[in-house]
Coordinates of C-alpha atoms in Angstrom, one line a residue:
X1 CA 6.4 -237.0 -119.8
X2 CA 4.0 -238.3 -116.9
X3 CA 0.3 -238.0 -118.0
X4 CA -2.5 -237.5 -115.5
X5 CA -6.3 -238.4 -115.7
X6 CA -8.5 -236.5 -112.9
X7 CA -12.0 -238.3 -113.0
X8 CA -15.3 -236.4 -111.4
X9 CA -17.7 -238.1 -109.6
X10 CA -21.3 -237.1 -109.0
X11 CA -23.4 -240.5 -109.3
X12 CA -25.0 -241.4 -112.3
X13 CA -23.6 -238.3 -113.8
X14 CA -20.3 -240.4 -114.4
X15 CA -21.9 -242.5 -116.9
X16 CA -20.5 -239.9 -118.9
X17 CA -17.1 -240.3 -118.1
X18 CA -17.4 -243.9 -118.5
X19 CA -18.2 -242.8 -122.0
X20 CA -14.9 -241.3 -122.4
X21 CA -13.1 -243.8 -120.7
X22 CA -14.5 -246.1 -123.6
X23 CA -12.7 -244.0 -126.2
X24 CA -9.4 -243.8 -124.5
X25 CA -9.7 -247.5 -124.9
X26 CA -10.6 -247.5 -128.2
X27 CA -8.4 -245.4 -128.7
X28 CA -5.0 -246.6 -126.4
X29 CA -5.0 -243.5 -125.1
X30 CA -1.8 -244.0 -122.8
X31 CA -2.0 -242.5 -119.2
X32 CA 0.5 -243.0 -116.1
X33 CA -1.6 -242.2 -113.6
X34 CA -5.1 -241.7 -112.8
X35 CA -6.8 -239.5 -109.4
X36 CA -10.3 -240.3 -109.3
X37 CA -12.8 -239.6 -107.1
X38 CA -16.6 -240.9 -105.9
X39 CA -18.2 -242.7 -109.0
X40 CA -15.4 -241.4 -111.1
X41 CA -13.3 -244.0 -108.8
X42 CA -16.5 -246.9 -109.3
X43 CA -16.2 -246.4 -113.4
X44 CA -12.9 -245.1 -113.8
X45 CA -10.8 -248.1 -112.4
X46 CA -12.0 -250.1 -115.6
X47 CA -9.6 -248.3 -117.9
X48 CA -6.5 -250.0 -116.5
X49 CA -8.2 -253.2 -117.0
X50 CA -9.4 -252.0 -120.7
X51 CA -13.0 -253.3 -120.0
X52 CA -14.1 -251.5 -122.4
X53 CA -18.6 -251.2 -122.1
X54 CA -18.4 -253.2 -118.7
X55 CA -20.0 -250.1 -116.6
X56 CA -23.1 -249.6 -119.5
X57 CA -23.3 -253.5 -119.7
X58 CA -23.4 -254.2 -115.4
X59 CA -25.6 -251.1 -114.9
X60 CA -28.0 -252.0 -117.5
X61 CA -28.6 -255.7 -116.5
X62 CA -29.0 -254.8 -112.6
X63 CA -30.7 -251.2 -112.5
X64 CA -33.6 -252.8 -111.7
X65 CA -32.5 -255.5 -109.5
X66 CA -33.3 -254.6 -105.8
X67 CA -30.5 -256.1 -104.6
X68 CA -28.3 -253.0 -106.2
X69 CA -29.3 -249.7 -105.7
X70 CA -32.6 -247.5 -104.4
X71 CA -34.8 -247.4 -101.2
X72 CA -34.9 -251.0 -101.0
X73 CA -31.4 -250.9 -100.2
X74 CA -31.6 -248.1 -98.0
X75 CA -34.2 -249.7 -96.1
X76 CA -33.0 -253.1 -95.7
X77 CA -29.1 -252.4 -95.0
X78 CA -28.8 -248.7 -94.2
X79 CA -26.7 -247.9 -97.8
X80 CA -28.4 -246.5 -100.1
X81 CA -26.0 -248.7 -102.8
X82 CA -25.8 -252.3 -101.5
X83 CA -22.8 -252.9 -100.3
X84 CA -22.3 -257.0 -100.6
X85 CA -24.2 -256.7 -104.3
X86 CA -22.9 -253.5 -105.6
X87 CA -19.2 -254.1 -104.2
X88 CA -18.6 -257.7 -103.6
X89 CA -20.4 -259.8 -106.1
X90 CA -21.1 -258.0 -109.5
X91 CA -17.2 -257.3 -109.9
X92 CA -16.2 -261.0 -108.3
X93 CA -19.0 -262.8 -109.4
X94 CA -21.9 -261.3 -111.7
X95 CA -19.4 -259.4 -113.9
X96 CA -15.9 -259.6 -113.2
X97 CA -13.2 -257.3 -113.1
X98 CA -10.2 -257.9 -114.2
X99 CA -7.4 -257.7 -111.5
X100 CA -4.6 -259.0 -113.2
X101 CA -5.1 -256.5 -116.4
X102 CA -5.2 -253.5 -113.8
X103 CA -1.7 -254.7 -112.7
X104 CA -0.6 -255.1 -116.0
X105 CA -1.2 -251.8 -117.0
X106 CA 0.9 -250.5 -114.5
X107 CA -0.8 -247.3 -114.5
X108 CA -1.0 -245.7 -110.1
X109 CA -4.7 -245.8 -109.6
X110 CA -5.7 -243.2 -106.6
X111 CA -9.0 -242.3 -105.2
X112 CA -10.3 -239.6 -103.1
X113 CA -11.6 -240.0 -99.6
X114 CA -13.6 -237.3 -97.2
X115 CA -12.4 -237.9 -93.4
X116 CA -15.5 -237.8 -91.6
X117 CA -13.6 -236.7 -88.5
X118 CA -11.2 -234.2 -89.9
X119 CA -13.6 -232.9 -92.7
X120 CA -10.3 -233.3 -94.8
X121 CA -9.7 -235.3 -98.0
X122 CA -7.4 -238.0 -97.9
X123 CA -5.8 -240.3 -100.7
X124 CA -4.9 -243.4 -101.7
X125 CA -3.1 -245.7 -104.0
X126 CA -5.0 -248.8 -105.1
X127 CA -2.7 -251.8 -105.9
X128 CA -5.6 -254.4 -105.7
X129 CA -9.0 -253.3 -106.3
X130 CA -10.8 -256.7 -104.4
X131 CA -8.5 -256.4 -101.3
X132 CA -9.1 -252.2 -101.4
X133 CA -12.7 -252.4 -102.2
X134 CA -13.8 -250.7 -98.6
X135 CA -11.7 -247.8 -100.3
X136 CA -14.0 -247.4 -103.3
X137 CA -17.4 -248.2 -101.1
X138 CA -16.1 -245.4 -98.8
X139 CA -14.9 -243.1 -101.4
X140 CA -18.5 -243.0 -103.1
X141 CA -20.3 -243.4 -99.6
X142 CA -22.9 -240.7 -100.4
X143 CA -24.0 -238.6 -97.0
X144 CA -27.3 -239.1 -95.3
X145 CA -28.3 -242.3 -97.6
X146 CA -25.1 -244.2 -96.9
X147 CA -23.1 -245.6 -94.1
X148 CA -20.2 -244.0 -92.6
X149 CA -17.4 -246.6 -93.9
X150 CA -14.3 -247.3 -91.1
X151 CA -11.1 -248.4 -92.6
X152 CA -8.1 -248.6 -90.0
X153 CA -9.8 -247.0 -87.5
X154 CA -10.6 -244.2 -90.1
X155 CA -14.0 -243.0 -90.3
X156 CA -14.9 -241.9 -94.0
X157 CA -17.3 -240.5 -96.4
X158 CA -17.9 -239.7 -100.2
X159 CA -14.6 -238.5 -101.1
X160 CA -16.3 -235.7 -103.4
X161 CA -17.3 -233.9 -100.3
X162 CA -13.9 -232.5 -99.1
X163 CA -11.9 -232.4 -102.7
X164 CA -14.7 -232.9 -105.7
X165 CA -12.4 -232.4 -108.4
X166 CA -8.4 -233.1 -107.4
X167 CA -6.6 -231.6 -110.0
X168 CA -4.1 -230.0 -107.2
X169 CA -3.9 -233.8 -105.8
X170 CA -2.4 -234.9 -109.7
X171 CA -0.2 -231.8 -109.8
X172 CA 1.0 -232.7 -107.0
X173 CA 2.2 -236.4 -107.3
X174 CA 4.1 -235.1 -110.4
X175 CA 2.1 -235.3 -113.8
X176 CA 3.4 -233.3 -116.4
X177 CA 0.0 -233.1 -118.2
X178 CA -3.1 -233.5 -117.2
X179 CA -6.9 -234.3 -118.8
X180 CA -9.7 -233.5 -116.3
X181 CA -13.1 -235.3 -116.8
X182 CA -15.5 -233.7 -115.9
X183 CA -19.4 -234.4 -115.1
X184 CA -21.1 -230.9 -115.4
X185 CA -21.0 -228.5 -117.8
X186 CA -18.6 -225.3 -118.3
X187 CA -21.2 -223.1 -116.9
X188 CA -22.2 -225.2 -113.6
X189 CA -21.5 -223.6 -110.1
X190 CA -22.8 -224.7 -107.5
X191 CA -25.2 -223.2 -105.0
X192 CA -25.0 -223.1 -101.1
X193 CA -26.5 -226.5 -99.5
X194 CA -28.9 -227.2 -96.8
X195 CA -26.6 -227.3 -93.9
X196 CA -28.7 -228.5 -90.9
X197 CA -29.8 -232.1 -92.1
X198 CA -25.8 -232.4 -91.8
X199 CA -25.7 -231.0 -88.8
X200 CA -28.6 -233.0 -87.0
X201 CA -26.9 -236.3 -88.9
X202 CA -23.5 -235.3 -87.7
X203 CA -23.3 -233.6 -85.2
X204 CA -20.3 -235.4 -83.4
X205 CA -18.2 -234.6 -86.8
X206 CA -18.3 -230.4 -86.5
X207 CA -15.2 -230.4 -88.9
X208 CA -17.4 -232.6 -91.5
X209 CA -20.4 -230.6 -91.0
X210 CA -17.9 -227.3 -92.0
X211 CA -16.2 -229.1 -94.8
X212 CA -20.0 -229.8 -96.5
X213 CA -21.2 -225.9 -95.6
X214 CA -18.1 -224.4 -97.7
X215 CA -18.5 -227.6 -100.5
X216 CA -19.8 -225.2 -102.7
X217 CA -17.8 -222.1 -102.6
X218 CA -14.1 -224.8 -102.7
X219 CA -16.2 -226.6 -105.8
X220 CA -16.9 -223.0 -107.6
X221 CA -13.0 -222.0 -106.5
X222 CA -11.8 -225.2 -108.1
X223 CA -13.9 -225.0 -111.5
X224 CA -12.2 -221.4 -111.9
X225 CA -8.9 -222.7 -111.3
X226 CA -9.8 -225.4 -114.0
X227 CA -10.4 -222.8 -116.6
X228 CA -7.7 -220.5 -116.0
X229 CA -5.1 -224.1 -116.4
X230 CA -7.3 -224.5 -119.8
X231 CA -5.9 -221.0 -120.8
X232 CA -2.5 -221.7 -119.7
X233 CA -2.6 -225.1 -121.7
X234 CA -1.6 -226.7 -118.5
X235 CA -5.0 -228.8 -118.6
X236 CA -6.7 -230.8 -121.3
X237 CA -10.7 -230.8 -120.2
X238 CA -13.4 -233.1 -121.6
X239 CA -16.8 -232.0 -119.8
X240 CA -20.3 -232.2 -121.3
X241 CA -21.2 -230.2 -123.9
X242 CA -24.9 -230.1 -122.8
X243 CA -27.2 -230.5 -119.3
X244 CA -28.8 -233.6 -119.0
X245 CA -31.2 -234.1 -116.4
X246 CA -30.2 -237.7 -114.1
X247 CA -30.3 -238.2 -110.8
X248 CA -27.1 -240.1 -109.0
X249 CA -29.3 -242.9 -108.2
X250 CA -30.7 -242.8 -112.0
X251 CA -33.6 -245.6 -112.4
X252 CA -34.2 -244.4 -116.2
X253 CA -31.8 -246.3 -118.7
X254 CA -32.4 -243.9 -121.1
X255 CA -31.3 -241.4 -119.2
X256 CA -27.9 -243.4 -118.3
X257 CA -27.6 -244.4 -121.9
X258 CA -28.2 -240.5 -123.0
X259 CA -25.1 -239.8 -120.6
X260 CA -23.0 -242.3 -122.0
X261 CA -23.7 -241.5 -125.5
X262 CA -23.2 -237.6 -124.8
X263 CA -19.5 -238.7 -123.1
X264 CA -18.7 -241.0 -126.2
X265 CA -19.7 -237.8 -128.7
X266 CA -18.1 -235.2 -127.0
X267 CA -14.5 -238.0 -125.9
X268 CA -15.1 -238.4 -129.9
X269 CA -15.2 -234.8 -131.0
X270 CA -11.6 -234.0 -129.1
X271 CA -9.6 -236.5 -129.8
X272 CA -8.0 -235.0 -132.6
X273 CA -7.1 -232.0 -130.1
X274 CA -6.3 -233.9 -127.4
X275 CA -3.7 -236.0 -129.5
X276 CA -2.2 -232.5 -130.3
X277 CA -2.2 -231.4 -127.0
X278 CA -0.2 -234.1 -125.6
X279 CA 2.7 -234.2 -127.9
X280 CA 3.3 -230.5 -127.9
X281 CA 6.2 -229.5 -126.1
X282 CA 7.2 -232.9 -125.1

C-alpha cells in the first residue's frame, strides 16, 4: 500500500502544516510520497529530512531580519521573499537543510507550479533540494509581489494559483491512501478576487489572468471534492479546527506560534484516528 501526503500552501498559514508535520515526524508516521504546493512545499520538505522544529526555529530567528521577507525585500529586490537570503543563504549556511537525510528517506517529493504562459499547473519531482531550489522559489512566488521565475525557458509563479490543493495529482500518481493537510477550516470557501490588477500586471499572459479569475471556483470545487472523498473514506484530512487571523507574510511571531501550536494540537487529536484509518483495508 502506497501512502501519499498532500500539503496545501497559503504563506504563513502553512505554519499549521509545519506543526502537523512535526507531529508526524515525532510519531514516525511513514509516507511514500508528498505532493505539495507553495509554502506547503517550503515547509513540507523538512518531513523527509526529519528536521523536526526547523521551520519554527528559522522563522523565529529571522522573522524580523530585513533580508528575509517584507517590504524592504520587495523594494530592493522585486520579491517580497528575498531570493538570496531565504532560498540560498538560510538553508545552505544559517540553518542547513539535510539533503542527505532527504535522499535516504526514499520519499518521492513533488511540488506544484503555475506556468504563466499556459495558465496550467505543472508538477516537478525533487531529487536534490539544493540543485532544484528555483522550483521551490517558483512554487511559492506570490503574484504581484514576486518576479516571474524562469526555469529552462518556462515562466512560473505560485503553484497555488493553478492547483491550490493537488489532491487529484496525488491519486494520479498511484497512491492508495492519501492524507491531506489543509490550511483553512472546513467551512472556508474562496470569494472572487479582483482581476484588474492581474490584467494590468500580466496583460502579456491572458491564460494566466484567466486562471486567476476562475481560481476561487476551482478551489471551492476541490474543497467539495475533498469532503466527498472523506465521506467515501478514500481521504484523511487534517485541517485547522479554528480560524486564526494570520497574513501570508506575517511579522507577528505570536500569531505564527499560535498557528504552529494549532497544527500540533489538531494533529495529535487526530493521530489515533489516522493510524486506524491507515491500517484499515490494507
